[in-house]
mmCIF file of N, CA and C in Angstrom:
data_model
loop_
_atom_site.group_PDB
_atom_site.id
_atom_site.type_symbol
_atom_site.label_atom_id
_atom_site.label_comp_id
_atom_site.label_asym_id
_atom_site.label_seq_id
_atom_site.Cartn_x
_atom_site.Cartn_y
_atom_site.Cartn_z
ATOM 1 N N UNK A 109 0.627 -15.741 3.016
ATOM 2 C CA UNK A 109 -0.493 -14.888 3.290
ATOM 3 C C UNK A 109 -1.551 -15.025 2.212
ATOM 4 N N UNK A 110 -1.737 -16.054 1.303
ATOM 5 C CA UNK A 110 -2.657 -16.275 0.759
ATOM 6 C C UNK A 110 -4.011 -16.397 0.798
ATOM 7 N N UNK A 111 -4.832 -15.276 1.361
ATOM 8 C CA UNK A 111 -5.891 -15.292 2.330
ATOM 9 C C UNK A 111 -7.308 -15.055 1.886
ATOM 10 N N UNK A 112 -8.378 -15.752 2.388
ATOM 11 C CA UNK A 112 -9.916 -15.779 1.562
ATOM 12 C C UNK A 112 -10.183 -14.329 1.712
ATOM 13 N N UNK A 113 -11.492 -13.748 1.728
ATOM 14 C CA UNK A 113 -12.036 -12.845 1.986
ATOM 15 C C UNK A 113 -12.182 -12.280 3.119
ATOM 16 N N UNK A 114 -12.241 -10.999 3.289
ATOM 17 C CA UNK A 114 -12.199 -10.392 5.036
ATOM 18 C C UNK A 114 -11.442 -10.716 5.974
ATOM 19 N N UNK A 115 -10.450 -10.710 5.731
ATOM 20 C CA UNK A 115 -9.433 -11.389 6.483
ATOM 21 C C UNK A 115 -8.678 -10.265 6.977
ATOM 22 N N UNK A 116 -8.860 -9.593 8.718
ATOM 23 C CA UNK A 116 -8.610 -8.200 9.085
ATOM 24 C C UNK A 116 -7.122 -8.523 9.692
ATOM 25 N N UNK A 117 -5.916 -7.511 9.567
ATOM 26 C CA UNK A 117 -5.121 -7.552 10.344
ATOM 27 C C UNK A 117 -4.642 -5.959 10.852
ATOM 28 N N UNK A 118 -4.613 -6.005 11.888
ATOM 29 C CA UNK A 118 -4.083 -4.653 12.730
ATOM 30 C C UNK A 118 -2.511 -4.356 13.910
ATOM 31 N N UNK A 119 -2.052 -3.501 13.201
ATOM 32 C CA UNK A 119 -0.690 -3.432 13.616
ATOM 33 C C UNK A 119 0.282 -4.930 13.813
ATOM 34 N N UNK A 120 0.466 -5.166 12.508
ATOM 35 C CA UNK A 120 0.731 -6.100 12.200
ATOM 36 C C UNK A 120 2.326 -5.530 10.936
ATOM 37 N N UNK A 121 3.721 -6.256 11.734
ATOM 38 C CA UNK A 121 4.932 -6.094 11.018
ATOM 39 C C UNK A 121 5.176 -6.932 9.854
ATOM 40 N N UNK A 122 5.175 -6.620 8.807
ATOM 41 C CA UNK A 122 5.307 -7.813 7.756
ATOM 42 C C UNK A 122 7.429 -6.920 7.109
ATOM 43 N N UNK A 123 7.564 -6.233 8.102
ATOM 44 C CA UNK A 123 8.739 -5.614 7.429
ATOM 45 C C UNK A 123 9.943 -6.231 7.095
ATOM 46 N N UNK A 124 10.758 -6.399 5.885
ATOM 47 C CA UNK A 124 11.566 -6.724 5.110
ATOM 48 C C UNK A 124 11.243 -8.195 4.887
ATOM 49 N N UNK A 125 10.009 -8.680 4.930
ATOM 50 C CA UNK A 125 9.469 -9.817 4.472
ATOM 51 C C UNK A 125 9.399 -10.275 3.350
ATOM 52 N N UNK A 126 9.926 -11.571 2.684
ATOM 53 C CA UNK A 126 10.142 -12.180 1.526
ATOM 54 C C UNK A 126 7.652 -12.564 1.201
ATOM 55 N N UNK A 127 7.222 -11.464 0.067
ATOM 56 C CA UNK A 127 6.304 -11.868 0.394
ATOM 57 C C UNK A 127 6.207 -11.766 -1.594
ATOM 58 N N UNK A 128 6.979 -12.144 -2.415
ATOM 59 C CA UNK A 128 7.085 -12.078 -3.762
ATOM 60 C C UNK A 128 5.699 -12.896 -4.003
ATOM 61 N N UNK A 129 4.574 -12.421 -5.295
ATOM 62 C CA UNK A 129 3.804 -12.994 -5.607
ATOM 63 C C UNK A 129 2.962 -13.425 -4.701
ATOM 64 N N UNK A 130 2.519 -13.125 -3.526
ATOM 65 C CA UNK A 130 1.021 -13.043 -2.323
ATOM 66 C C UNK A 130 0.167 -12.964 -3.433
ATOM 67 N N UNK A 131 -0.391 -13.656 -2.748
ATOM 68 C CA UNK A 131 -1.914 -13.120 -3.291
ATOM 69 C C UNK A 131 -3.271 -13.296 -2.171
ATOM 70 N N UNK A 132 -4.342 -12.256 -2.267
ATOM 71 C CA UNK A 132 -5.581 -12.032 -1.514
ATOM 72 C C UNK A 132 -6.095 -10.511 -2.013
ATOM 73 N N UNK A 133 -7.704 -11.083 -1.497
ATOM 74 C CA UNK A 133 -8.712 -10.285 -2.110
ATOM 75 C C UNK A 133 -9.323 -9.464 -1.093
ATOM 76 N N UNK A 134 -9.767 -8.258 -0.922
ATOM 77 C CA UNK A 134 -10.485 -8.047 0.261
ATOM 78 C C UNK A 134 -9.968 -8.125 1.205
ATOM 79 N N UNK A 135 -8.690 -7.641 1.623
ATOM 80 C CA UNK A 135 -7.979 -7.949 2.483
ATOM 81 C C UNK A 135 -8.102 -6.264 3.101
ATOM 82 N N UNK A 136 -8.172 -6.469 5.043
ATOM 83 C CA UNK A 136 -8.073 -5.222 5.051
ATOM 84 C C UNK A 136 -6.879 -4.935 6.749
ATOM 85 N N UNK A 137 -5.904 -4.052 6.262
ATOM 86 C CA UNK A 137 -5.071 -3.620 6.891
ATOM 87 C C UNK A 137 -4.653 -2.092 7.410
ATOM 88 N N UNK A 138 -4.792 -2.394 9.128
ATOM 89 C CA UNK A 138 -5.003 -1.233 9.197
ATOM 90 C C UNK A 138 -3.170 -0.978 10.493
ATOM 91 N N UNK A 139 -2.751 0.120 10.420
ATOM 92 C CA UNK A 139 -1.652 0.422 11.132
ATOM 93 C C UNK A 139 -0.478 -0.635 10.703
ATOM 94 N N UNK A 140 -0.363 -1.649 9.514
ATOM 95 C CA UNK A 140 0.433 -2.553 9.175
ATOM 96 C C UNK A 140 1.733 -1.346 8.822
ATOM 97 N N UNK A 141 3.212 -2.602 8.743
ATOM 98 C CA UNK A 141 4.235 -1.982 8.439
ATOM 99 C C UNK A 141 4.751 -2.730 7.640
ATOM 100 N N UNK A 142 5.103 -2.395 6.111
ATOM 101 C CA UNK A 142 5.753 -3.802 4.917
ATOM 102 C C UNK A 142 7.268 -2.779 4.977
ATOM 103 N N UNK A 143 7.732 -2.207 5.703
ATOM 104 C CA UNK A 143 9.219 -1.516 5.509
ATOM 105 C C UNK A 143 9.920 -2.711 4.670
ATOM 106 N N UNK A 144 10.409 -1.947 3.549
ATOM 107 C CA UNK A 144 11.627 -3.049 2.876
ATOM 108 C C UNK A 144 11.085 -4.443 2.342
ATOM 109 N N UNK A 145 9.880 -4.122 2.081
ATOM 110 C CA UNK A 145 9.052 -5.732 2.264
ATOM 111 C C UNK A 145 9.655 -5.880 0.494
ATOM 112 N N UNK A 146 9.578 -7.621 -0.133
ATOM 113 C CA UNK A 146 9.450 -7.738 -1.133
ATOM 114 C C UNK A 146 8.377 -8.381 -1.655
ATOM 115 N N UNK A 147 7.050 -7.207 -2.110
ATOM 116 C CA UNK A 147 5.785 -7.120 -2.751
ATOM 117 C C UNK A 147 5.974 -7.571 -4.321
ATOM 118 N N UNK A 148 7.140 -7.866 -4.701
ATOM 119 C CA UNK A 148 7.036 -8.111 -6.480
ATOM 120 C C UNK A 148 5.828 -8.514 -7.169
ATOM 121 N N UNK A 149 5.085 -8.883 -7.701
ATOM 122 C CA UNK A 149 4.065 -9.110 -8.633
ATOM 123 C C UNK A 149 2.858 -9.502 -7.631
ATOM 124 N N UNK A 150 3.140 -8.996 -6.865
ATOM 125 C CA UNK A 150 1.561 -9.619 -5.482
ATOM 126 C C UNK A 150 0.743 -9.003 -6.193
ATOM 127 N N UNK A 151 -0.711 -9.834 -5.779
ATOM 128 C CA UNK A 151 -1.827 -9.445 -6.194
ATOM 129 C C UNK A 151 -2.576 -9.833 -5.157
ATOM 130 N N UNK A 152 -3.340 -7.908 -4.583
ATOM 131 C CA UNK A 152 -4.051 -7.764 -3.624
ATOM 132 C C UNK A 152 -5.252 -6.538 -3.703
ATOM 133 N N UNK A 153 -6.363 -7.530 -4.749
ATOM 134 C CA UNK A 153 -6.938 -6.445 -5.150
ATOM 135 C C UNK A 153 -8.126 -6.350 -4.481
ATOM 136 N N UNK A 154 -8.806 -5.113 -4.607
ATOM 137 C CA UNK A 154 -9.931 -4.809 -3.146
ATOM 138 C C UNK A 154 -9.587 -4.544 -2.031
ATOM 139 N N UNK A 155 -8.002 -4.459 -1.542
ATOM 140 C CA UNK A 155 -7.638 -4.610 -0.428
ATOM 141 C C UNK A 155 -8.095 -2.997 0.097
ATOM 142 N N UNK A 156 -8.087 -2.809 1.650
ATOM 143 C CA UNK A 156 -7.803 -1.437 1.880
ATOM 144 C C UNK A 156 -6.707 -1.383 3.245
ATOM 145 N N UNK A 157 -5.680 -0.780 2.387
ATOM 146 C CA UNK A 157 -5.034 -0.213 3.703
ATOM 147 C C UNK A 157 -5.151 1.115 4.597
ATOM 148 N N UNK A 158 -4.929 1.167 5.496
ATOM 149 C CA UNK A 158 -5.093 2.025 6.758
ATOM 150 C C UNK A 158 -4.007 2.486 7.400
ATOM 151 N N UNK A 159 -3.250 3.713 6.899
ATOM 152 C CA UNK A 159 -2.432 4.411 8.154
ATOM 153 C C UNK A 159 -1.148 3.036 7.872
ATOM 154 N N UNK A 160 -0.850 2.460 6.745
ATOM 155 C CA UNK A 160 0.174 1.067 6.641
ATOM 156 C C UNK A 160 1.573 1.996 6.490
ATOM 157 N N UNK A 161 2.266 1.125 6.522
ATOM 158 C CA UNK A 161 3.902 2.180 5.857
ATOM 159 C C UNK A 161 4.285 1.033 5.059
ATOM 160 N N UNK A 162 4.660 1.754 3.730
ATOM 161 C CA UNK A 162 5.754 1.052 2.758
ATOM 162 C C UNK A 162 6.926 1.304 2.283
ATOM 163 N N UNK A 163 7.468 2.739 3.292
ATOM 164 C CA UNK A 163 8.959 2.757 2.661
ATOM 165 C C UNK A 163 9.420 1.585 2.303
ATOM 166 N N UNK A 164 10.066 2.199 1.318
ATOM 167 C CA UNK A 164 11.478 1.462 0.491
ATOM 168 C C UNK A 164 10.684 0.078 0.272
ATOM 169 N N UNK A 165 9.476 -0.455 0.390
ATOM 170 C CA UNK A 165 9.174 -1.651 -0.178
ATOM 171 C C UNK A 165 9.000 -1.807 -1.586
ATOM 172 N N UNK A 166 9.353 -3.043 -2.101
ATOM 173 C CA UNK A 166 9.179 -3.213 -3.717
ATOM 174 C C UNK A 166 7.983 -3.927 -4.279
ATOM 175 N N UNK A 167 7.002 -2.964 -4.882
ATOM 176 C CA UNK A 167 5.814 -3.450 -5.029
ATOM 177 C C UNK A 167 5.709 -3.514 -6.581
ATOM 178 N N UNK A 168 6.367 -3.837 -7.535
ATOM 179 C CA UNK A 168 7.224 -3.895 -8.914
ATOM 180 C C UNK A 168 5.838 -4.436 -9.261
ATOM 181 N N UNK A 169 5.257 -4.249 -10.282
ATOM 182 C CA UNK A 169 4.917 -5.645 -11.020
ATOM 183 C C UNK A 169 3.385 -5.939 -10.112
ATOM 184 N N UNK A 170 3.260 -5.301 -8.848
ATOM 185 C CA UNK A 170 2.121 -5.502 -8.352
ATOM 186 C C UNK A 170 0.622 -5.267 -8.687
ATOM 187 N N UNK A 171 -0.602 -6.185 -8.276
ATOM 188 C CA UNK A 171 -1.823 -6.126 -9.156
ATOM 189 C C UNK A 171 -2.143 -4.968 -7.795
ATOM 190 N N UNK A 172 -2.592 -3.984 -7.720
ATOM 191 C CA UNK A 172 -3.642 -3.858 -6.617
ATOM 192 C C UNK A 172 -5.146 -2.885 -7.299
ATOM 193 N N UNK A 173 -5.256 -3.669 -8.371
ATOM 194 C CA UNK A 173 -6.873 -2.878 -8.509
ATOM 195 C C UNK A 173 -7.885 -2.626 -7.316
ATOM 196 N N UNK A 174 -8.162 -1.090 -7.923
ATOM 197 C CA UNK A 174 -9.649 -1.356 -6.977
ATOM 198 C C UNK A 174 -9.153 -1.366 -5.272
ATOM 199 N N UNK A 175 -8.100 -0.990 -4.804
ATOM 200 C CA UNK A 175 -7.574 -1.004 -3.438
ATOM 201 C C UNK A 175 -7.719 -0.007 -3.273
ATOM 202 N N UNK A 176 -8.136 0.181 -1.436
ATOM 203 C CA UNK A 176 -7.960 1.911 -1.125
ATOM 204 C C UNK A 176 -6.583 1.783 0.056
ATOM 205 N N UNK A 177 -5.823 3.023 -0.289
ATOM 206 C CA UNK A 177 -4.598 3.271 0.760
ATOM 207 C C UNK A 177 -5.217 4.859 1.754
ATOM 208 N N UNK A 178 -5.457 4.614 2.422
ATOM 209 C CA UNK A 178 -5.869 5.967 3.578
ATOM 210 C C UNK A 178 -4.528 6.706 4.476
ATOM 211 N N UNK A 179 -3.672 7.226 4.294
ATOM 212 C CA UNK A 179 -2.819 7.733 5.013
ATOM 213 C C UNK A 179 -1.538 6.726 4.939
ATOM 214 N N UNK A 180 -1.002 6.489 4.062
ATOM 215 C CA UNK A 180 -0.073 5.460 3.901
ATOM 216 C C UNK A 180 0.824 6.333 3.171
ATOM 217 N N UNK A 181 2.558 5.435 3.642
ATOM 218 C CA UNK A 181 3.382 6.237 3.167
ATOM 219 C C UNK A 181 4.182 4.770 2.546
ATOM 220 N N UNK A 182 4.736 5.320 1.213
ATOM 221 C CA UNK A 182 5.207 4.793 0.234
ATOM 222 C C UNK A 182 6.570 5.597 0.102
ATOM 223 N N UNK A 183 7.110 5.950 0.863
ATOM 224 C CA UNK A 183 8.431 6.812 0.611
ATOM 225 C C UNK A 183 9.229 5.773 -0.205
ATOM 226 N N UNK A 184 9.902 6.304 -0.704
ATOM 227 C CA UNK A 184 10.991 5.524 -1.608
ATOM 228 C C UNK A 184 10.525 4.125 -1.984
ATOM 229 N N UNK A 185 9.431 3.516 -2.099
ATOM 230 C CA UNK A 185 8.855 2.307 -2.331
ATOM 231 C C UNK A 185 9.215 2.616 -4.305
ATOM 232 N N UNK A 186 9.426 1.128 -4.479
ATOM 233 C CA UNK A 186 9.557 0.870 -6.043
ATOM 234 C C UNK A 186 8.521 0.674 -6.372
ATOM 235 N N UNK A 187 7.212 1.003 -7.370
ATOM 236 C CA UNK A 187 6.026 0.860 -7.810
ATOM 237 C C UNK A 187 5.655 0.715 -9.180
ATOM 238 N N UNK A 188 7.154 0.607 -9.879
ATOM 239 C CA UNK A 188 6.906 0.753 -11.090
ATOM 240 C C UNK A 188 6.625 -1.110 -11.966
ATOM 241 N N UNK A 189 5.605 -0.053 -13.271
ATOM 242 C CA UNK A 189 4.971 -1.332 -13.733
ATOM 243 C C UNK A 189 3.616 -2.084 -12.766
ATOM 244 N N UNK A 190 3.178 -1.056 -11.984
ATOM 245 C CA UNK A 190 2.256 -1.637 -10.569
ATOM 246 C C UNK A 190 0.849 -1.331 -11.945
ATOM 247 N N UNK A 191 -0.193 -2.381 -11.503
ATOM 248 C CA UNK A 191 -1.668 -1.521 -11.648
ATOM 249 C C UNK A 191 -2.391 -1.483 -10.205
ATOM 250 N N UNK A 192 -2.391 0.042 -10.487
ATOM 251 C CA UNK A 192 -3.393 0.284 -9.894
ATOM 252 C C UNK A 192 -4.799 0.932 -10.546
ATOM 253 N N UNK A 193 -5.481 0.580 -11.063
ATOM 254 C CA UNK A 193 -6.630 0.746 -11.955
ATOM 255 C C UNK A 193 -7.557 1.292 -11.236
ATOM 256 N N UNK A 194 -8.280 2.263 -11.038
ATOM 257 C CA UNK A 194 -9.474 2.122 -9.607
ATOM 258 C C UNK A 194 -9.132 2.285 -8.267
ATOM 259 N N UNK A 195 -7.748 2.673 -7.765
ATOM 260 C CA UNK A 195 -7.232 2.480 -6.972
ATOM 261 C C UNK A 195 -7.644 3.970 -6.160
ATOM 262 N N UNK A 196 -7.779 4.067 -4.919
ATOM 263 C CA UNK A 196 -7.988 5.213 -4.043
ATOM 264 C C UNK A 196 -6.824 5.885 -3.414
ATOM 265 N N UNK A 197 -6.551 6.507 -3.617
ATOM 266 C CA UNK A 197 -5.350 7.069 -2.254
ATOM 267 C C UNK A 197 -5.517 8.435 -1.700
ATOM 268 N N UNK A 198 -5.924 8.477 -0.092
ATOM 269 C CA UNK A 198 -6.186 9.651 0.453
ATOM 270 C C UNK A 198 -4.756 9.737 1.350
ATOM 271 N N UNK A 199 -4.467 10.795 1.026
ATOM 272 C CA UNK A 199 -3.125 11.367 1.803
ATOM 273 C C UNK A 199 -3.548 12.354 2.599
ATOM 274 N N UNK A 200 -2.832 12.112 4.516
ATOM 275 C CA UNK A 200 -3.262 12.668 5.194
ATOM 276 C C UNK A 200 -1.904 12.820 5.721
ATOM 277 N N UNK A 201 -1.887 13.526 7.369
ATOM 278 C CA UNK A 201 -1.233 13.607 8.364
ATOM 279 C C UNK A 201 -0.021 14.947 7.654
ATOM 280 N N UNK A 202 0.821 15.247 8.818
ATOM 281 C CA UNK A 202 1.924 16.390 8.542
ATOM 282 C C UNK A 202 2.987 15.895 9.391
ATOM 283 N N UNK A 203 3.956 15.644 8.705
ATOM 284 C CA UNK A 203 5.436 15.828 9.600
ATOM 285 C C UNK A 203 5.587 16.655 10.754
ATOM 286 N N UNK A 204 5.029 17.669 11.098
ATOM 287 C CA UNK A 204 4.774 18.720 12.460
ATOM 288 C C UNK A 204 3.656 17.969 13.181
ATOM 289 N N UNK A 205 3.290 17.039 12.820
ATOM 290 C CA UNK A 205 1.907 16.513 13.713
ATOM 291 C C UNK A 205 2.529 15.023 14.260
ATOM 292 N N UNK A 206 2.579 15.003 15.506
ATOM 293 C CA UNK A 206 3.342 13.803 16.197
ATOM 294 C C UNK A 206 2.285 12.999 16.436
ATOM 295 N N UNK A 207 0.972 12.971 16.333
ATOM 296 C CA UNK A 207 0.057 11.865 16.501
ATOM 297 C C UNK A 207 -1.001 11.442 15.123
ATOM 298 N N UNK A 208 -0.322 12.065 14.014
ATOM 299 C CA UNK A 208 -0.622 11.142 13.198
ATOM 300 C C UNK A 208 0.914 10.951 11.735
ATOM 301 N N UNK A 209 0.760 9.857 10.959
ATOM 302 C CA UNK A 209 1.778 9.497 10.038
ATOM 303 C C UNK A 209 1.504 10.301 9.182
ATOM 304 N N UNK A 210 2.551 10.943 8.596
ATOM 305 C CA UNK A 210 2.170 11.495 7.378
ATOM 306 C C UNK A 210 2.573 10.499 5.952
ATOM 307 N N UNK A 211 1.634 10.407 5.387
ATOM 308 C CA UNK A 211 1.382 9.190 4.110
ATOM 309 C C UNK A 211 2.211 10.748 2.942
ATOM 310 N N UNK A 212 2.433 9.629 2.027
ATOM 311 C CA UNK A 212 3.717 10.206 1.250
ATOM 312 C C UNK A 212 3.938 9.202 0.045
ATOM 313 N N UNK A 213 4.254 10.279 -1.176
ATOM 314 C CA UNK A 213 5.232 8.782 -2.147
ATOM 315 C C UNK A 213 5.931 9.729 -2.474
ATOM 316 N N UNK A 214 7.055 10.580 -1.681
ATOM 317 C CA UNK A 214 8.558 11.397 -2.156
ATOM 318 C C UNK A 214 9.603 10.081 -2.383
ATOM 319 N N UNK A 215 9.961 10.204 -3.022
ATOM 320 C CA UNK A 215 11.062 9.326 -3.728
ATOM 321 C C UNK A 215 10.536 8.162 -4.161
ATOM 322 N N UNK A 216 9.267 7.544 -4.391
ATOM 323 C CA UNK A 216 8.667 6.642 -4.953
ATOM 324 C C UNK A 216 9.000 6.039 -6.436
ATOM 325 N N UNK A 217 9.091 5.097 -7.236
ATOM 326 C CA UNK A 217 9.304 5.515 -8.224
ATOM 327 C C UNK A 217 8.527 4.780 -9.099
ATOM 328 N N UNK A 218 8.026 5.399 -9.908
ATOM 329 C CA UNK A 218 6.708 5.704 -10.737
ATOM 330 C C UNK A 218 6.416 4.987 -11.658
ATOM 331 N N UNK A 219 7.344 4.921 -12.685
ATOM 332 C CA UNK A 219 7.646 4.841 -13.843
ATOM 333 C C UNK A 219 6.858 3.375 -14.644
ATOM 334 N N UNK A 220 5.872 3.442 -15.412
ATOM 335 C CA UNK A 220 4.858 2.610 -15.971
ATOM 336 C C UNK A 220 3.180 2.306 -15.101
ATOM 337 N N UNK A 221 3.374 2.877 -13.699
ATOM 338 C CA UNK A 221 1.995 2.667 -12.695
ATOM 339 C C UNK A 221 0.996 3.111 -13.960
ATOM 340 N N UNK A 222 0.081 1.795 -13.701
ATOM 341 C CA UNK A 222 -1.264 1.882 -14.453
ATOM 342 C C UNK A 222 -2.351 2.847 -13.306
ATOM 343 N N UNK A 223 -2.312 3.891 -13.525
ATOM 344 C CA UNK A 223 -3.889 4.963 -12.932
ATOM 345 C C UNK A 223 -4.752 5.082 -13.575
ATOM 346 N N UNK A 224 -5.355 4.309 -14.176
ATOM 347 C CA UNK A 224 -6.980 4.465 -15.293
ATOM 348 C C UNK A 224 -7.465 4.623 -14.214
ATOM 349 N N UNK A 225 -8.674 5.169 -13.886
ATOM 350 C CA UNK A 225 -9.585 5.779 -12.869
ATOM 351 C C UNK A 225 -9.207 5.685 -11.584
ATOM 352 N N UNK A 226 -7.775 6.194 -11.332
ATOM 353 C CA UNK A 226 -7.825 6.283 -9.479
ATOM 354 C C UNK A 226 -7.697 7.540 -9.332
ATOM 355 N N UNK A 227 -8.544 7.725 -8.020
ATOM 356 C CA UNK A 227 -8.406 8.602 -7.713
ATOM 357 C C UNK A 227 -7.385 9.107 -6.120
ATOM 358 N N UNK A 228 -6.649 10.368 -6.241
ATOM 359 C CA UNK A 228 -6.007 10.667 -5.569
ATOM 360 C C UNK A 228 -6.219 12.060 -4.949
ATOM 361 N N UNK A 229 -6.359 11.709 -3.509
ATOM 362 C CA UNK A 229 -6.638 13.166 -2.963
ATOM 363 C C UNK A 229 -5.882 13.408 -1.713
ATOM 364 N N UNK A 230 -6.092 14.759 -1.154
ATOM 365 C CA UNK A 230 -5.412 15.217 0.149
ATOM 366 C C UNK A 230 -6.461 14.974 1.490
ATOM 367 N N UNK A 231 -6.606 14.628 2.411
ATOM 368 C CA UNK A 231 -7.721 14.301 3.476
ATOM 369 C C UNK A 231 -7.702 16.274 3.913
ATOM 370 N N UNK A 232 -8.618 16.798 3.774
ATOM 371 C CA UNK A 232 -9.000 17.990 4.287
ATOM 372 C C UNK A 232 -9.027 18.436 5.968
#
């Protein structure tokens, strides 16, 4: 998936995919699923995801400066040692709401994520 600029994909399964060290810029994904994916040191910066799911994926070591995540759930995803520098994350949707995902990082795990200026909010 080493991909130039603007390069759109929609509802698109990349789940439990060997994808160690990817790299692309400007990449934008919307309704994608990386379940279980292995993200290790990828670098995908500028990207924006949309409504994606990353349970339990391992995004260790990953570059994603400057990326926005819109309603994405990271449940139990490994993230540690990630930068995200600049990085956006709007968390939306409710578990009682059957027509949209609720985005999430409960059981995520944390531990070294670079956040110098990201910002993180709740969608109102």
């Amino acid at each position: 998936m080493n991909a130039c600029t603007h390069q759109f994909f929609t509802a698109v399964s990349f789940d439990r995919q060997d994808l160690v060290s990817v790299g692309g810029n400007r990449l934008f994904f919307r309704n994608c699923s990386f379940v279980e994916s292995d993200l290790r040191l990828a670098t995908l910066e500028g990207c924006s995801f949309i409504r994606c799911d990353f349970q339990g994926a391992n995004l260790r070591g990953a570059s994603l400066r400057y990326t926005s995540f819109f309603g994405c759930s990271f449940q139990n995803a490994d993230l540690r040692d990630a930068d995200m520098t600049g990085v956006q994350m709007t968390f939306s949707g409710s578990s009682n709401d059957p027509n949209r995902r609720a985005s999430s990082l409960f059981g995520a795990r944390l531990q070294g994520v670079n956040l110098t200026d990201a910002g993180i909010e709740a969608e109102q």
